[in-house]
Every structure is written in C-alpha cells, then in structure tokens.
Amino acid sequence: MKLEIGNIFIKDVQLGQETMINEGLLTINPELLAAKILEDERIKSARVELAKPGESVRITPVKDVMEPRVKVFGKGTVFPGVAANKVEQVGEGRTHVLKGTAVMTVGKIVGFQEGIVDMSGIGAEYTPFSKTLNICLVLEPMEGVETHAYETAAREAGLKVTQIIGEVGRNMTPDEVISYEHHPIPHLAAAYPHLPKIGYVCMLQSQGLLHDTYVYGVDAKKIIPTLMSPTEFMDGAVVSGNCVASCDKIPTYLHQNDPLIEDLYSKHGKELNFMGVIITNENVFMADKERSSDGVAKLAKMMGLDGVIISEEGYGNPDTDLMMNCRKVEAQGIKTVLVTDEFPGKDGKSESLTDAVKEADAVVSCGQGNLVITMPPMERLIGTLEDIETMIGGYEGSLKKDGSIEAEIQIIISATSAIGGNKLAARMY
Amino acid sequence: MKKLKVVHYINNFFAGIGGEEKAGISPEERDGAVGPGMALAQALGEEAEIIATVVCGDSYFGENLASAEKDIVAIIRKHQPDLVFTGPAFNAGRYGVACGAVAKAVEEQLGIPAVTGMHEENPGVDMYRKDLYIIKTGHSAAGMKKTVTSMASLGLKRAQNQLVGPPEEEGYHVRGMRINYWAEKRASLRAVEMILKKVKGEAYQTEYPMPDFGRVEPMPPVLDFSKAKVAIVTSGGIVPTGNPDRIESSSATKYGIYDISGLDSMPADDYTSIHGGYDRTYALEDINRVVPLDVMRDLEREGIIGKLADYFISTTGTGTSVGSARAFAVDFSNKLLEDGVNAVILTST
C-alpha cells in the first residue's frame, strides 16, 4: 500500500464567484456551497463565513472540523461510506490536500458539547484550529427536526462541502508530495528485523447518544477491533460524529492528520517499525468493553508487536476502556504507553482519571481540562453565544457583559485531544 | 516600587521566650522582625519589610485551636500585610501544625498569600501540602539560611503575582496539584519516544503516576429486602425543573436532595436533566429512565422492598472530579444513615 499526499499550501481564502486556487489564494463561492447544503430538507439556513488566524473572531458552537482533500488517483473517494459516498477501500494512490484550510460546522447546539474556537487571544493558544484558514458553515435546522436528525444533517453538510472544496485541488500541482507506504505484516517484520515493532491502538469514541464515530460509514459501536493501514485515516475512512466534550473531541480533521500516525511514520524504518493501527471502540456496556479489549490484545499479539501506544477520546467512562486495553496488552508481554488528558478539578487536586491499573506505568499527559481561563471579547462572532453557559466547561456566569468568557478550557475545541497534537501537558505541582 | 508589608508568625521558642515551659503562652505581637525573622528580613532584601511578628506557644495553639487561630488572624488582619510567613517549623510537629493552620487561615480568610517551611517528616506537611506552599527544610534550624532564602523568594513571587515554578525549582513540597504547562514537544512525539524507551528497557518517566483510589469494602448483602429502606442516588443530573440548587451541567461542585414522597412516577414536567455529558432526549421523555421511581414504587407495593426513601439525591457526573464525588458521598451518606437507609441504588448515565 502506498499513498502519496500532495500538499497544496493555501495562504489565504476569500469569497468570490468562481471556486479556484490561484497562487495559494483559495476562492470559494458561498452561494454555491449554501445551495448544496440546503438540498437537505432538514436544514433551514446555511451561511458561509471565513475566519483567519490572528483575527478578532470567535466561532461557536463548533461541531466538527474537516480538512478539504481530494482523491486524485487510487480507489474510492475521501470520506468513503458516509454522506452518500460509495464504500470503497481507500489509503492507496494519491490524495491532494488544501493544506492550511479547515471547514467547520457551526450553529445551533445539538447537545451540550460543541465548543469554541477563538482566532486570537489566550483561547487561540489552546486550539489547533486558530492556526487554520477556517471556512465556517453556519447552519440552522428546520423547525421540528429531531436532534439526532439535525446532528446527521450537520455532519453530512460538513463532509459534502469539504469534499466540494477539496475537489478544487484535483488538477493542481502540489507544493510538496509525501509518500506513505504500508506493507503486508510479514514484509514489514522482515524489512527491519532489528527495530522494535510498534503499533497504535486508536480508541474511537462510541458511547452513543451523540458520542459516535464512523468507520467507512459503520457506527463504531458496532465494530470489533480491527486492523487498519495508517493511510486509510489520511483518506477520511474515520469520521467524527461525536459531540463529546469539546476539549478532547477528535474532530475528523485530526483523524485525517493523526499526530501519532505522523510521528510514528517519522521514525519508521529508522528507530522503529510502525506495524499499523488497531481501531477499537469505547462502548458503555461492560460486555462490549471486555470483548473489545480482548480483541485489541489479541490483534497486538497476532501482529507480533513489541509495544503499542494507546490513545483515548473523551474522559470518565472511556478511562476504563483505556485501562482494560493497557492491562490486557501488557498481559501479552507487550509494552504500552497511554495518551490521555486529565480532569482533576479546577484546583487540580483530585485524581486525574476515574480508573487506574498498575500496568499503566507510562502515561503521556495532554493537559488538564478543568483549568479556568478568561477569553477576551472578540470583535466578530461566527455562530451564537446563546448556549455558552450550558456547554461543557461553561457555567452560570461564564459569559460576561463585555463579551468575555470565563470557562474551563474544556470548552475549547481540541484543547486537550488525547491523540497528542498539542504541546499542552499537566504536571504535579 | 512600594515596599511589601510582611507579618511573620513564630512560636515562643524561636522568639527567644523560653522552651517547653513557656509553650503555653497566648498569642502576642512584636514590632518588626524577631528571631528567624532577622534572617528572613535579610533574604527579603529591599523589596519587603517585616512590620510585625506574632508569637504563640505551641501548646497553647494545640489546646485552643479555634480561638488561637482566630486571635492570630485578627492580629495579622490589623496590619493589612501583603504577605505572611509562618515558621519555618523544621521537624517540630506541633509547631508545624500551627504554622500550617495559621497560613491556611490567612490565605482563606484574608486572601493574603502565605508561605511556610517544614521537614518532610513533619505531620504538618501531609495535613497542609494541598492547601499551601511548604518549603522543604532540614531536620533542624541548622539549615535556617537556606530555608528562609527559598521562603523569601517564593513569597515575593506570590505577593507580586509572578508565576510560581514547579516544586523542584522553588523547593516546596509537592502539593499534589495537576497544573498545565507547555511542553517542548507535542504529546504524540513524547509518546513515541516513551514507548521506544520502555520497549528497550531504558529509563523513562511517566507523566502521570496512577492514583490510588483506595478500595471500598463491599457491604455485606442485604439479607431481607422486604424490610430494607432503599434510596435512589444518581449522577444523571435529574433536578426539579428550574434547577433550584443551580447544580452545574458539568464539573459539579454540589448535589441536591429532592422530595419524591407522594409521587408514583417521575413527572416529566416537574423534573429535568441538566447533565451536559449525554444526549438527554430519552431521559427527558421519561425521567424514570434515570430515576426509576415507577418500578421502585411497584417493588414497594409488592413488598419486595420495605420502603423507598422519601427523596432522591442527584448530581452531575460528567467532568466532576473524583475528589468532589467522594466529598459529596461522604456528606450525604451521613444523612442516609440517619434516615435509616439500608441500601442505595446508584444510577449513572
């Protein structure tokens, strides 16, 4: 398996008549995109707004973030099996990326768990999406549309528009091309016999009730752990459908650009042998947790791994999945490192996790999400501030008269995502 | 810059007022620096001045905890200091407890930063480490100069609202608080580096040592439910409509106790869920899905359980720290015991 990622560096984005890229300037037609979204009868209105790094702009409530990509050759399309795309195996051939841009679905809250992206000020330091050129889709559901139908409609609108924008990159010559290869397991094992064989266990949020992830269109609640090529992630085989607390949300964008996959690849063939990704779920039933963690340990053993890194999405209940995966993988004689974020209370004095096993002796922290900060008012708002005080991380009195927001960093999109893309960490004081 | 005003608390021994035989003296104040305050004043330099010293015997403090603390805080308040030091107490146990109590009271009641110093074996360290900055000291006053230098440096930083560094930099006892910082490398890269070290058997340091939650011994089973009084406790955020106790939708700091006497089923109009961690659609449709009053009443009527308590207890589970949850339970368990409850059904979401 070989996937070439062709990055087209986008330096600026503007609204205009024609959808095109000219010397790094991306032009998109807002009416065209809005019209596409409004083909869905569940959506009443759709508006396209832009937000750029450094601007005094607040975007909220943000649901998902996606990166525009297009499959130039090789099988399938990006986001296979969702938003009316055919299901076809991806992860091979060539994919072009509009690097530097992101599409965000914004608008009336679905659950409590959408978050904030500030493009400047202290809030911007915590989210990776203050550094991207953001194409925001501000959506409003039709009256009477049931919550779950609205969530689906918003998710599909985001994926469709992202694909339309990505299509602009099809005939471009990328600024850089990076090649990712993934070989059959026996070949991989033979290629670097002296390097440690490392795998990545990617825990997908699947608690249900608006905490979902889709794999080739399959609800991750219904999967049993399986093996994936890292390149499949880059083509959008895994799509976020969740409204889990916004700070540790893993939006679709981060599945497309999984930092653990990037960093494992960067040392592949040199310091380690990156053997592949095991995906598993975080279901709420004990039987599911047992079955899935058994499956993870079994696959790790069958792959002949020496070590695995286990990521997590969400906190609380999934801490138990994290610990069960750790304990069972270690029981196979395979070393583990866990990547997690922490929730020790505003004062940091409580336990950071809700479950623990003695085997979890190698943990990487993505920061503590209960930290309270005050984000200054912004000149422009994309979306609505209506629900700030009931969003996770917010509380009564969070929204100040001057428009500033005092809240836990939980309220900021991907501030502490436990796949490790940020430099934020917590330590013992 | 204006000189910072400092008040220093010490015991009778360090004030030069006898030894154990004088440990019963009540709080009194002196102008300026006394005893170890001299070295502390030197360490503070030009930026701060010790304007008063409060002296109290350790026995007196131990025997009159509440009133001694109140009197000492009153003296300190009068001087309106910017910063307070207590001790250092080294390995003197009663002195350490007094230093901790005074420093904590000053921070909580007066909102003034306080710094103390103790040896790691001083019982005051474990009592107050989560509340206070306690500079590490040697066993005895032999290490006074080094100790007061660290105390002065940390105290000045706190009084001037400067960022306090980690324990190993500033020299204080680890407080057990998880605080954010910006690492040099992103977490994914640190994870890759850590797994390589672990696999190769090289030394590595976990960034979060596993907590010890302690084990709760299971109660013996209820032998005869038909005589048991049962209560419902939930972390599903069910509250009377309007949320009278203002329980937070995440990271709860409180819980509520709500009357259900005379109800056969949870009325959907009168109750709601304020929980921010799950899709409440189905809970709001039928509140009994989270607080199963309807089936509990059936069991009560059928005599399968003796009686259902007249109330349920509720909080929000999502984001709520283990520490808060533990404190809630310690608190309301007393009520459950007083009310003769033998068993609790815990529902989560």
XYZ file of N, CA and C in Angstrom, chain A residues 112-113 125-126 147-148 196 198 209-211 259-260 262-264 267 271-272 306-309 315 323 330 335-337 339 342-345 347-357 359-368 370-371 390 392-393 396 408-410 419-429, chain B residues 130-133 164-169 172-196 198-201 204-213 246 248-251 253 273-282 317-324 326 349:
450
model
N -24.620 19.411 24.340
C -24.038 20.456 25.183
C -22.594 20.596 24.812
N -22.177 19.827 23.809
C -20.769 19.502 23.777
C -20.014 20.064 22.598
N -4.534 30.090 21.837
C -3.325 29.313 22.130
C -3.640 27.841 22.372
N -4.887 27.575 22.769
C -5.220 26.214 23.169
C -5.753 25.342 22.039
N -33.392 16.089 17.165
C -31.966 16.363 17.442
C -31.010 15.477 16.647
N -31.299 14.171 16.656
C -30.360 13.258 16.003
C -30.351 13.449 14.490
N 12.274 -2.150 16.979
C 11.084 -2.563 17.747
C 9.802 -2.384 16.917
N 6.231 -1.489 16.579
C 5.316 -0.642 17.351
C 3.972 -0.525 16.626
N -25.559 8.029 21.992
C -26.271 9.228 22.428
C -25.438 10.471 22.106
N -25.194 10.655 20.835
C -24.421 11.780 20.311
C -22.935 11.706 20.668
N -22.440 10.514 20.928
C -20.999 10.322 21.082
C -20.623 9.188 20.128
N -1.773 12.911 14.749
C -0.392 13.228 15.140
C 0.426 11.982 15.502
N -0.231 10.980 16.099
C 0.506 9.758 16.447
C 0.950 9.027 15.185
N 1.523 10.442 12.309
C 2.605 11.249 11.714
C 3.938 10.984 12.413
N 3.903 10.983 13.759
C 5.166 10.844 14.493
C 5.707 9.419 14.444
N 4.816 8.424 14.347
C 5.296 7.046 14.189
C 5.922 6.874 12.804
N 9.532 8.176 12.371
C 10.643 7.364 12.890
C 10.638 5.954 12.297
N 14.046 4.320 13.731
C 14.120 3.952 15.149
C 13.101 2.883 15.512
N 12.085 2.725 14.680
C 11.037 1.763 14.996
C 10.431 1.237 13.709
N 6.011 -5.325 19.782
C 6.799 -5.166 20.999
C 6.184 -4.097 21.897
N 5.539 -3.144 21.283
C 4.958 -2.051 22.063
C 3.798 -1.405 21.325
N 2.860 -0.828 22.090
C 1.769 -0.069 21.469
C 1.572 1.247 22.218
N 1.116 2.221 21.452
C 0.666 3.483 22.038
C -0.853 3.455 21.964
N -13.456 11.313 28.343
C -12.915 11.019 29.675
C -14.005 10.385 30.510
N -7.797 1.613 30.459
C -7.108 0.768 31.444
C -7.230 -0.716 31.085
N -0.551 -5.502 28.099
C 0.646 -5.781 28.911
C 0.703 -7.256 29.304
N 4.573 -3.984 25.642
C 4.638 -2.740 26.411
C 3.609 -1.737 25.903
N 3.134 -0.881 26.828
C 2.147 0.129 26.426
C 2.570 1.513 26.896
N 2.183 2.519 26.119
C 2.192 3.918 26.558
C 0.786 4.443 26.325
N -1.922 7.646 26.103
C -2.023 9.088 25.893
C -3.403 9.504 26.394
N -6.463 15.052 31.357
C -6.717 14.915 32.790
C -7.861 15.821 33.252
N -8.611 15.326 34.252
C -9.715 16.101 34.818
C -9.682 16.041 36.344
N -8.683 16.719 36.941
C -8.511 16.653 38.392
C -9.256 17.756 39.137
N -10.235 18.399 38.507
C -10.953 19.500 39.154
C -10.248 20.821 38.913
N -9.064 23.001 40.863
C -7.869 23.246 41.658
C -6.772 22.203 41.396
N -7.076 21.223 40.543
C -6.062 20.229 40.184
C -5.740 19.231 41.274
N -6.557 19.201 42.324
C -6.181 18.410 43.499
C -6.755 16.991 43.501
N -7.663 16.709 42.595
C -8.271 15.380 42.605
C -7.487 14.428 41.702
N -7.928 13.171 41.648
C -7.345 12.222 40.717
C -7.702 12.674 39.294
N -6.774 12.460 38.368
C -6.990 12.952 37.002
C -7.837 12.017 36.160
N -7.859 10.750 36.550
C -8.596 9.740 35.791
C -9.600 9.088 36.732
N -10.557 8.372 36.147
C -11.549 7.725 37.010
C -11.258 6.246 37.170
N -10.228 5.754 36.507
C -9.875 4.351 36.640
C -8.361 4.249 36.527
N -7.808 3.212 37.106
C -6.349 3.066 37.087
C -6.000 1.590 37.214
N -4.942 1.170 36.524
C -4.386 -0.173 36.743
C -2.877 -0.007 36.949
N -0.496 -1.579 35.711
C 0.290 -1.723 34.478
C 0.454 -0.380 33.753
N -0.375 0.586 34.080
C -0.325 1.882 33.374
C 0.804 2.729 33.950
N 2.029 2.302 33.687
C 3.182 2.981 34.277
C 3.895 3.878 33.276
N 3.263 4.105 32.132
C 3.845 5.007 31.136
C 2.699 5.787 30.492
N 2.522 7.007 30.989
C 1.386 7.823 30.553
C 1.908 9.161 30.051
N 1.355 9.616 28.939
C 1.672 10.949 28.429
C 0.441 11.825 28.633
N 0.652 13.007 29.210
C -0.461 13.894 29.548
C -0.696 14.928 28.456
N -1.964 15.120 28.105
C -2.324 16.169 27.145
C -2.925 17.372 27.864
N -2.634 17.496 29.153
C -3.097 18.675 29.885
C -4.348 18.396 30.682
N -4.645 19.311 31.617
C -5.845 19.139 32.428
C -6.916 20.116 31.950
N -9.804 21.057 33.274
C -10.625 21.837 34.210
C -10.079 23.235 34.470
N -8.884 23.514 33.921
C -8.281 24.833 34.131
C -9.240 25.933 33.661
N -24.252 26.650 29.193
C -24.625 25.249 29.431
C -23.711 24.303 28.661
N -20.314 22.246 27.905
C -19.372 21.645 28.862
C -18.156 22.548 29.014
N -17.840 22.857 30.264
C -16.754 23.797 30.543
C -17.277 25.165 30.923
N -22.907 28.964 34.975
C -23.654 30.194 35.157
C -22.677 31.328 35.439
N -13.849 26.759 31.848
C -12.794 25.755 31.847
C -12.345 25.555 30.397
N -11.088 25.198 30.198
C -10.612 25.026 28.817
C -11.287 23.836 28.133
N -12.069 23.086 28.889
C -12.930 22.052 28.300
C -13.767 22.598 27.154
N -4.940 12.472 21.326
C -4.089 11.832 20.334
C -2.809 12.657 20.161
N -2.666 13.634 21.055
C -1.348 14.217 21.259
C -0.873 15.266 20.273
N -1.753 16.004 19.639
C -1.322 17.008 18.663
C -0.825 18.300 19.294
N -1.098 18.489 20.599
C -0.757 19.766 21.236
C 0.441 19.607 22.174
N 0.992 20.751 22.549
C 2.114 20.735 23.496
C 1.638 20.900 24.934
N 0.350 21.140 25.107
C -0.169 21.303 26.470
C -0.001 20.002 27.242
N 0.439 20.112 28.480
C 0.601 18.942 29.339
C 0.365 19.384 30.779
N 0.104 18.412 31.640
C -0.031 18.739 33.065
C 1.075 18.046 33.828
N 1.478 18.633 34.932
C 2.482 18.033 35.785
C 2.090 18.251 37.230
N 2.782 17.544 38.110
C 2.461 17.643 39.522
C 3.152 18.838 40.131
N 2.375 19.697 40.753
C 2.928 20.843 41.482
C 2.768 20.607 42.972
N -1.678 20.197 50.279
C -2.581 20.534 49.174
C -3.056 21.976 49.251
N -2.988 22.542 50.457
C -3.501 23.903 50.642
C -2.416 24.958 50.508
N -1.181 24.562 50.785
C -0.145 25.579 50.987
C 1.142 25.284 50.221
N 1.919 26.361 50.049
C 3.300 26.190 49.619
C 4.136 25.997 50.874
N 4.616 30.976 39.757
C 5.396 30.122 40.658
C 5.846 28.893 39.879
N 7.109 28.565 39.976
C 7.651 27.427 39.236
C 7.282 26.107 39.878
N 7.668 25.002 39.258
C 7.371 23.682 39.812
C 8.135 23.430 41.115
N 7.706 22.423 41.896
C 8.255 22.167 43.220
C 9.768 22.030 43.233
N 10.330 21.316 42.249
C 11.773 21.083 42.310
C 12.560 22.354 42.027
N 11.948 23.322 41.352
C 12.624 24.598 41.110
C 12.538 25.507 42.324
N 9.556 23.637 47.166
C 8.467 23.337 48.103
C 8.033 21.878 47.977
N 7.332 21.401 48.998
C 6.814 20.036 48.973
C 5.751 19.923 47.882
N 5.820 18.838 47.102
C 4.830 18.619 46.044
C 3.430 18.747 46.639
N 2.598 19.552 46.000
C 1.285 19.847 46.571
C 0.221 18.867 46.118
N 0.559 18.054 45.118
C -0.444 17.114 44.627
C -1.478 17.799 43.763
N -1.062 18.846 43.042
C -1.993 19.537 42.156
C -1.536 19.351 40.721
N -2.450 19.017 39.859
C -2.115 18.863 38.452
C -2.284 20.215 37.768
N -1.197 20.755 37.297
C -1.204 22.092 36.703
C -0.671 21.991 35.279
N -1.269 22.789 34.405
C -0.858 22.748 32.995
C 0.439 23.508 32.749
N 1.157 23.064 31.760
C 2.318 23.810 31.269
C 2.471 23.467 29.784
N 3.298 24.237 29.101
C 3.536 23.961 27.681
C 4.833 23.170 27.558
N 4.713 21.954 27.073
C 5.891 21.114 26.904
C 6.642 21.537 25.649
N 7.897 21.093 25.527
C 8.675 21.468 24.336
C 8.234 20.694 23.108
N 7.807 19.446 23.327
C 7.390 18.607 22.198
C 5.916 18.266 22.340
N 5.262 17.997 21.226
C 3.853 17.647 21.345
C 3.719 16.250 21.959
N 2.543 15.969 22.489
C 2.335 14.748 23.271
C 2.559 13.491 22.434
N 2.173 13.529 21.158
C 2.323 12.336 20.323
C 3.800 11.955 20.188
N 4.647 12.962 20.023
C 6.082 12.682 19.892
C 6.651 12.171 21.220
N 6.176 12.747 22.313
C 6.635 12.270 23.628
C 6.203 10.810 23.835
N 5.020 10.475 23.339
C 4.527 9.096 23.474
C 5.403 8.138 22.677
N 5.778 8.539 21.461
C 6.621 7.681 20.622
C 7.985 7.495 21.293
N 8.533 8.592 21.817
C 9.828 8.482 22.494
C 9.734 7.592 23.734
N 8.607 7.715 24.456
C 8.453 6.923 25.683
C 8.320 5.434 25.382
N 7.554 5.087 24.336
C 7.378 3.653 24.042
C 8.709 3.050 23.598
N 9.521 3.838 22.873
C 10.828 3.305 22.454
C 11.700 3.016 23.662
N 10.657 2.419 26.744
C 10.076 1.329 27.543
C 10.374 -0.026 26.895
N 10.238 -0.083 25.576
C 10.480 -1.339 24.868
C 11.956 -1.757 24.997
N 12.832 -0.762 24.961
C 14.271 -1.079 25.039
C 14.745 -1.283 26.465
N 13.847 -1.073 27.450
C 14.235 -1.262 28.842
C 15.025 -0.090 29.396
N 12.535 5.773 31.798
C 11.607 6.799 31.317
C 10.778 7.236 32.513
N 10.134 8.370 32.364
C 9.318 8.852 33.467
C 7.891 9.060 33.000
N 6.969 8.383 33.666
C 5.571 8.588 33.315
C 5.178 10.019 33.677
N 4.268 10.597 32.919
C 3.845 11.972 33.214
C 2.679 11.999 34.193
N 2.109 10.822 34.452
C 1.026 10.779 35.443
C 1.050 9.431 36.168
N 1.670 9.387 37.345
C 1.656 8.133 38.111
C 0.213 7.790 38.482
N -0.131 6.521 38.383
C -1.520 6.120 38.634
C -1.951 6.474 40.058
N -3.159 6.997 40.191
C -3.654 7.311 41.535
C -4.074 6.038 42.266
N -4.073 6.112 43.577
C -4.589 5.009 44.383
C -5.928 5.470 44.942
N -7.007 4.940 44.362
C -8.335 5.397 44.784
C -8.720 4.810 46.143
N -29.021 25.092 41.430
C -28.026 25.546 40.447
C -26.867 24.557 40.320
N -24.283 22.410 38.456
C -23.649 22.664 37.157
C -23.920 21.510 36.179
N -23.915 21.815 34.892
C -24.158 20.775 33.880
C -22.905 19.938 33.624
N -21.761 20.408 34.108
C -20.550 19.587 34.103
C -19.688 20.053 35.255
N -18.692 19.254 35.647
C -17.792 19.600 36.754
C -18.575 20.082 37.986
N -20.030 20.965 41.553
C -19.439 21.231 42.864
C -20.482 21.022 43.959
N -33.255 17.060 33.259
C -31.853 16.720 33.451
C -31.011 17.896 33.005
N -30.066 18.284 33.846
C -29.167 19.387 33.471
C -27.784 18.839 33.125
N -27.671 17.537 32.989
C -26.391 16.871 32.731
C -25.883 17.222 31.329
N -24.649 17.637 31.236
C -24.104 18.042 29.944
C -23.315 16.958 29.239
N -23.318 15.761 29.771
C -22.427 14.750 29.199
C -23.104 13.688 28.377
N -24.412 13.732 28.269
C -25.070 12.722 27.447
C -26.263 13.333 26.717
N -26.701 12.662 25.708
C -27.862 13.093 24.943
C -29.093 12.821 25.817
N -29.764 13.911 26.232
C -30.812 13.758 27.237
C -32.175 13.422 26.650
N -32.230 13.276 25.332
C -33.534 13.094 24.676
C -34.399 12.055 25.388
N -33.813 10.894 25.644
C -34.617 9.788 26.183
C -34.864 9.953 27.674
N -22.555 13.861 36.805
C -21.329 13.071 36.825
C -20.257 13.590 35.899
N -20.642 14.186 34.784
C -19.648 14.477 33.760
C -18.660 15.558 34.202
N -17.385 15.259 34.043
C -16.356 16.243 34.368
C -16.182 16.467 35.857
N -17.046 15.877 36.663
C -16.965 16.066 38.108
C -15.764 15.282 38.634
N -14.918 15.962 39.376
C -13.677 15.302 39.787
C -13.986 14.209 40.791
N -13.110 13.226 40.839
C -13.261 12.137 41.798
C -13.293 12.713 43.213
N -12.475 13.734 43.442
C -12.425 14.364 44.759
C -13.774 14.944 45.165
N -14.450 15.650 44.239
C -15.765 16.209 44.547
C -16.771 15.097 44.794
N -16.281 12.105 45.818
C -16.014 11.463 47.112
C -16.564 12.331 48.246
N -25.207 7.711 34.067
C -25.602 7.920 32.668
C -24.364 8.010 31.817
